[in-house]
Short mmCIF file of C-alpha atoms and ligand atoms in Angstrom, two decimals:
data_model
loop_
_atom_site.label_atom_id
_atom_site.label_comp_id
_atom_site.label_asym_id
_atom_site.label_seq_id
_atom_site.Cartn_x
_atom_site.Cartn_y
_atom_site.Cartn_z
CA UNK P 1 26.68 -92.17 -35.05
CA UNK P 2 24.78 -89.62 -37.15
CA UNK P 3 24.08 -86.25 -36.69
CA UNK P 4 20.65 -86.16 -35.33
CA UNK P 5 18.12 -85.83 -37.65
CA UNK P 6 16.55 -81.86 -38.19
CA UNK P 7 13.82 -81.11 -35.96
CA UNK P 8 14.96 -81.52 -32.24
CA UNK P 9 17.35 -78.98 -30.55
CA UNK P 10 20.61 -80.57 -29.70
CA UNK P 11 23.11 -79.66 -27.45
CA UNK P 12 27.07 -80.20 -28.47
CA UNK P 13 29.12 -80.30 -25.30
CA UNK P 14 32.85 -78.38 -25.91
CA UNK P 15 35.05 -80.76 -24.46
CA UNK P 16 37.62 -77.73 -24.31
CA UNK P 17 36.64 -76.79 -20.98
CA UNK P 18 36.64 -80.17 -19.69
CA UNK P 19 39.65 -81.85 -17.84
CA UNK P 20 41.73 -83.11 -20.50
CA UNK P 21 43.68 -85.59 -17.97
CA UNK P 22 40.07 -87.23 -17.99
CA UNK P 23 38.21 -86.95 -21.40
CA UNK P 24 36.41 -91.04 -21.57
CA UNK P 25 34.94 -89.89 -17.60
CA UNK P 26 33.95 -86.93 -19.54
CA UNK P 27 32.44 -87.67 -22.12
CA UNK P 28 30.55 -90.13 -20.80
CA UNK P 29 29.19 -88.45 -18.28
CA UNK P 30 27.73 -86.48 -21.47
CA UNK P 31 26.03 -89.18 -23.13
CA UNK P 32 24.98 -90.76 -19.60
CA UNK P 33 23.60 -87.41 -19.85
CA UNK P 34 21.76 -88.23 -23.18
CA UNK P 35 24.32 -85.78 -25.21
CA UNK P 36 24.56 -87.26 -28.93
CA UNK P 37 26.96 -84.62 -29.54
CA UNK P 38 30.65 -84.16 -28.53
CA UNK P 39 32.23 -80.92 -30.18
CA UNK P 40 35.98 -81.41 -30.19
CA UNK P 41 37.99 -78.02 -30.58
CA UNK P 42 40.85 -78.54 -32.73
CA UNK P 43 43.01 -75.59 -32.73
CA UNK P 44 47.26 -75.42 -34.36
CA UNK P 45 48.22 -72.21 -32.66
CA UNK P 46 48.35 -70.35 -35.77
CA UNK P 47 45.03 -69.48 -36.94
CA UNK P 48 43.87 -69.46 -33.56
CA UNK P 49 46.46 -68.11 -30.66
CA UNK P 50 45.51 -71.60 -28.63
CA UNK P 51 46.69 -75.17 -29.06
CA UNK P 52 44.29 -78.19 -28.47
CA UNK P 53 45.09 -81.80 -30.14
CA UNK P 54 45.00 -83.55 -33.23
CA UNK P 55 43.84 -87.28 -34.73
CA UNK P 56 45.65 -89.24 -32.10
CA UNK P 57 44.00 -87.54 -29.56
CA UNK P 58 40.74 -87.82 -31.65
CA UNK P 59 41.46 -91.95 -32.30
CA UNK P 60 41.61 -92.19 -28.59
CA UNK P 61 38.16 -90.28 -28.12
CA UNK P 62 36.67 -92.24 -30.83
CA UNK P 63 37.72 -95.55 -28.81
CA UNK P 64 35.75 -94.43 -25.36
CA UNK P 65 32.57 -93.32 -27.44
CA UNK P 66 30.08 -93.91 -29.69
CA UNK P 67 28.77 -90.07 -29.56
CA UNK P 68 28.86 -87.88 -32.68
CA UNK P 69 32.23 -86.35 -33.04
CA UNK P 70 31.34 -82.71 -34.04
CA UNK P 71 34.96 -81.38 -34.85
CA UNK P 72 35.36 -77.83 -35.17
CA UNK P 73 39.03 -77.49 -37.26
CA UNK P 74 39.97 -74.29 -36.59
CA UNK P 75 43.71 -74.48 -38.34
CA UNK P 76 45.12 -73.62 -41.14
CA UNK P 77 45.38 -75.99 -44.12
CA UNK P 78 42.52 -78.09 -42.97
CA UNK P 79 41.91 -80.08 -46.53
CA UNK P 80 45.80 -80.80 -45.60
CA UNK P 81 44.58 -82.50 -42.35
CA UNK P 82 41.22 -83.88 -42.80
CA UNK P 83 41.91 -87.16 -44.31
CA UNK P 84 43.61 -87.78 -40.82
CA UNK P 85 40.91 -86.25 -38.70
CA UNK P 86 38.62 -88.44 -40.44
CA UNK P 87 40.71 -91.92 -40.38
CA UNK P 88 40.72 -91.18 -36.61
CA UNK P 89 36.96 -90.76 -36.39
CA UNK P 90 35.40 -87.57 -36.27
CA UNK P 91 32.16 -88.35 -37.58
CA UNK P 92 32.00 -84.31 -39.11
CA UNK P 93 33.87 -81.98 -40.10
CA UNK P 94 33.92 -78.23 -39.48
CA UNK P 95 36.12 -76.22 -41.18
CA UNK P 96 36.36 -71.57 -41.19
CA UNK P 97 35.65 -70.40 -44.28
CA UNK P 98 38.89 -68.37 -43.71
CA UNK P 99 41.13 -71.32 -44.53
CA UNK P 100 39.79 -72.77 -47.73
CA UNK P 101 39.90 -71.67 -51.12
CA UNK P 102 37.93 -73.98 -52.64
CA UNK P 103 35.16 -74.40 -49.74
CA UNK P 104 32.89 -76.12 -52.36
CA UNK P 105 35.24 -78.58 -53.67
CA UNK P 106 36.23 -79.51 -49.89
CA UNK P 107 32.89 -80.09 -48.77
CA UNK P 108 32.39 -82.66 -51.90
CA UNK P 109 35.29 -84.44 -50.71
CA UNK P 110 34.51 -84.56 -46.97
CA UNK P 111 30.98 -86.10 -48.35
CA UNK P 112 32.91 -88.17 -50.41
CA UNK P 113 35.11 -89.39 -47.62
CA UNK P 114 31.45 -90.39 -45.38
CA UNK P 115 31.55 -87.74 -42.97
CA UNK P 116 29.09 -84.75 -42.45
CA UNK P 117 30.35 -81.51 -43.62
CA UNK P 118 30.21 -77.69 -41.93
CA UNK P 119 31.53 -74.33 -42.64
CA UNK P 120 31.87 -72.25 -39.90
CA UNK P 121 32.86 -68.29 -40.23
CA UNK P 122 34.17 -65.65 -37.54
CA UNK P 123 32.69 -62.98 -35.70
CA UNK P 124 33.85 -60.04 -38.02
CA UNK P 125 33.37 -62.37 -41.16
CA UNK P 126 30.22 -61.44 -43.35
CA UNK P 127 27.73 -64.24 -44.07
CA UNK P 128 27.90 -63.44 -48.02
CA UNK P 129 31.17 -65.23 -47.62
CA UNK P 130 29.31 -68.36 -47.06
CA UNK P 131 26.50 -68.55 -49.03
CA UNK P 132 27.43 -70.62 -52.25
CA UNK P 133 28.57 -73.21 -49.69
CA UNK P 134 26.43 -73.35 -46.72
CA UNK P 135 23.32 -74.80 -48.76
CA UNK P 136 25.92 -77.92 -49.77
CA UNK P 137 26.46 -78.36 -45.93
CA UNK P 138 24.93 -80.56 -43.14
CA UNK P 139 25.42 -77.55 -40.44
CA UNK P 140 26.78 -74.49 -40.69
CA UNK P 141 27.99 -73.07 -37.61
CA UNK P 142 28.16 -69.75 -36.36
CA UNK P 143 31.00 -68.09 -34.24
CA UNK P 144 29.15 -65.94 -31.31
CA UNK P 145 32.75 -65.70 -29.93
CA UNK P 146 36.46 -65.08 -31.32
CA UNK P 147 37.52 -68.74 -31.65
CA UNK P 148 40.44 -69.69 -29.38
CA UNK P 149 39.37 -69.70 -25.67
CA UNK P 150 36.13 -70.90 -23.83
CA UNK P 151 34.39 -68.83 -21.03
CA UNK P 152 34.26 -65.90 -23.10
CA UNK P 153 30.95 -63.45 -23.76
CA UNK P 154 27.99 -63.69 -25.93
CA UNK P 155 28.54 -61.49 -29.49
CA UNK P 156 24.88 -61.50 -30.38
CA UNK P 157 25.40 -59.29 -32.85
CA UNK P 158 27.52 -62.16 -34.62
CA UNK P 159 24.65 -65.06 -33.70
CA UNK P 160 22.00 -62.44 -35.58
CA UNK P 161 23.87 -63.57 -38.71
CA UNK P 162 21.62 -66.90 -37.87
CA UNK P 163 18.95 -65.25 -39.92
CA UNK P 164 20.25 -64.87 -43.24
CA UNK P 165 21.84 -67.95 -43.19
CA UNK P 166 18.50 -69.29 -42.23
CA UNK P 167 16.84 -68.12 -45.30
CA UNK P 168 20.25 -68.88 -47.17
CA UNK P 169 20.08 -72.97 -46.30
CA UNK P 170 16.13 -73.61 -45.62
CA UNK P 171 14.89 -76.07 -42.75
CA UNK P 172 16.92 -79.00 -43.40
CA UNK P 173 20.35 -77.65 -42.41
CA UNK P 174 21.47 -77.70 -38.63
CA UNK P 175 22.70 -74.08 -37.50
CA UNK P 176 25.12 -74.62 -34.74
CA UNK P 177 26.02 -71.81 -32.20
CA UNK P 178 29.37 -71.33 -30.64
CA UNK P 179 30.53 -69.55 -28.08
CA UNK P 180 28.95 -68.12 -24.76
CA UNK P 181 26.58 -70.58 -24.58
CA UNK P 182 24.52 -70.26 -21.23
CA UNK P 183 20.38 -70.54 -20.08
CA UNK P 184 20.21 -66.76 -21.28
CA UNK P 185 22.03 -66.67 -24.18
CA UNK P 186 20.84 -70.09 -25.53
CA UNK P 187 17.20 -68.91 -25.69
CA UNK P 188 18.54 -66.05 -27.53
CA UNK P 189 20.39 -68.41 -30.19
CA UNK P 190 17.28 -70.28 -30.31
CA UNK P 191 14.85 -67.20 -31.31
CA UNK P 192 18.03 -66.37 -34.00
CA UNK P 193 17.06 -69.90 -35.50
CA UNK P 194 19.99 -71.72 -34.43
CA UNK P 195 18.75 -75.09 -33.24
CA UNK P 196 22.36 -76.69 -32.52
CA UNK P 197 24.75 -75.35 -29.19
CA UNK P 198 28.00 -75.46 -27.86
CA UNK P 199 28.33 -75.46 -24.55
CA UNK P 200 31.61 -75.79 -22.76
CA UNK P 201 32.35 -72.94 -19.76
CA UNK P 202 28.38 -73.35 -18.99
CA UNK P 203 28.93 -77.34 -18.71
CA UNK P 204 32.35 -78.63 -18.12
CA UNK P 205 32.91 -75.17 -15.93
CA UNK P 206 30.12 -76.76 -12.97
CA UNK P 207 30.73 -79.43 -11.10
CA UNK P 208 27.01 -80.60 -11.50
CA UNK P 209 26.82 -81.39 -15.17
CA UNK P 210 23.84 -83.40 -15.39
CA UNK P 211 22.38 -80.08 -13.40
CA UNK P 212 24.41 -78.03 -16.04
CA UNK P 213 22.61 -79.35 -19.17
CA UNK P 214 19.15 -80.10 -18.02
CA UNK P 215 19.15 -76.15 -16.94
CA UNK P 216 20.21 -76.01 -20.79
CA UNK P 217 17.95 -78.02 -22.01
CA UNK P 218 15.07 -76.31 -19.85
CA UNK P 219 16.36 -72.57 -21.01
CA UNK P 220 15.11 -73.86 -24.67
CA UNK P 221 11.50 -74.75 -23.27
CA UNK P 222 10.34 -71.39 -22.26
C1 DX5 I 1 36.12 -71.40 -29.12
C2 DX5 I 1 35.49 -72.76 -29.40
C3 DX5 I 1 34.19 -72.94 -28.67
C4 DX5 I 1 34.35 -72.82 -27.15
C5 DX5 I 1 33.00 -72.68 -26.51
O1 DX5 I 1 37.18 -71.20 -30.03
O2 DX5 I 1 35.24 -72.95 -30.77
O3 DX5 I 1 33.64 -74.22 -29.01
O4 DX5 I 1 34.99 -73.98 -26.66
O5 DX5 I 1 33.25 -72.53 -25.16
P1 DX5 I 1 32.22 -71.72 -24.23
O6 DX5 I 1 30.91 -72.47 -24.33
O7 DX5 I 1 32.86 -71.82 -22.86
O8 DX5 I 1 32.15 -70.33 -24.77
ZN1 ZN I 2 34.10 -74.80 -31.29
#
């Protein structure tokens, strides 16, 4: 699967939030759902104070689905881990501009290894940070909450960073929003120019999901 083409507004379910005993019923109640996107939070417990998974959990995703694996790294050493991310099947790759020292170099090789590349930067973490690399990526995603833990609020002063990096990467770059996701905040990420959200608290967190993203889906119409 690719990541859909620029133009339509796209919504990347968290699977975070979602019952973890049950990820294939999940997920494909997502794509039965018409979700394309499934954004997997990978997180070590040392850049983030939260553990997740890793590949194996990822190869076992990639088995029950044919969605776009959106993975969101947010470890430490991820040029360390990536080759094994990527044998398991994440489709892209989203790595914090914190972790890298050579963000440039590691988005050549993540284009080099067939997957879609993203840099993705914190709350407190100025956008000048990632503007020799955002142009070289596919999406560059923005952190409207400290990364760690779903259900948490809204920063908008982080998703006004949307802006600049607007101008930064031009029209043909998907700017992904992360974190607080609901049908207020999403029109609000939508008017920043982000055209790509995560959802997971406003999805996974109802018991209605189909409900849950067509009220999603319908917050980005008006
Ligand atoms: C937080 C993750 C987000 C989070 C979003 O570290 O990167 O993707 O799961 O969850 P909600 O939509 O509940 O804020
Ligand atoms: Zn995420």
């Amino acid at each position: 699967m690719q990541l859909p083409k620029i133009g339509t507004f796209e919504l990347a379910p968290s699977i975070l939030s979602a019952d973890f005993a049950n990820l294939a019923t999940e997920i494909n109640q997502m794509t039965d759902a018409g979700i394309q996107m499934i954004h997997l939070d990978v997180m070590d417990g040392h850049f983030v104070p939260n553990i997740t998974f890793g590949p194996p959990v990822v190869g076992w995703i990639r088995q029950s689905t044919d969605a776009f694996l959106d993975t969101h790294l947010m470890i430490t050493d991820p040029e360390k881990y990536a080759p094994a991310f990527i044998k398991a099947g994440s489709d892209h790759i989203t790595f914090h501009i914190e972790t890298v020292d050579e963000p440039v170099e590691f988005v050549k090789y993540l284009h080099d290894q067939g997957v879609t590349a993203g840099v993705t930067l914190n709350p407190k973490t100025p956008v000048e940070t990632i503007e020799q690399v955002a142009p070289l990526c596919d999406m560059v995603l923005v952190m409207t909450v400290q990364p760690g833990f779903g259900g948490q609020s809204f920063m908008e002063d982080a998703c006004e960073k949307c802006v600049r990096i607007r101008e930064i990467v031009g029209p043909s770059v998907r700017i992904e929003v992360d974190g607080g996701m609901g049908s207020e905040t999403i029109a609000i990420a939508r008017d920043y120019g982000a055209d790509t959200f995560v959802a997971g608290n406003a999805i996974f967190g109802k018991t209605d999901r189909a409900g849950a993203i067509a009220e999603l889906r319908q917050a980005l119409t008006v």
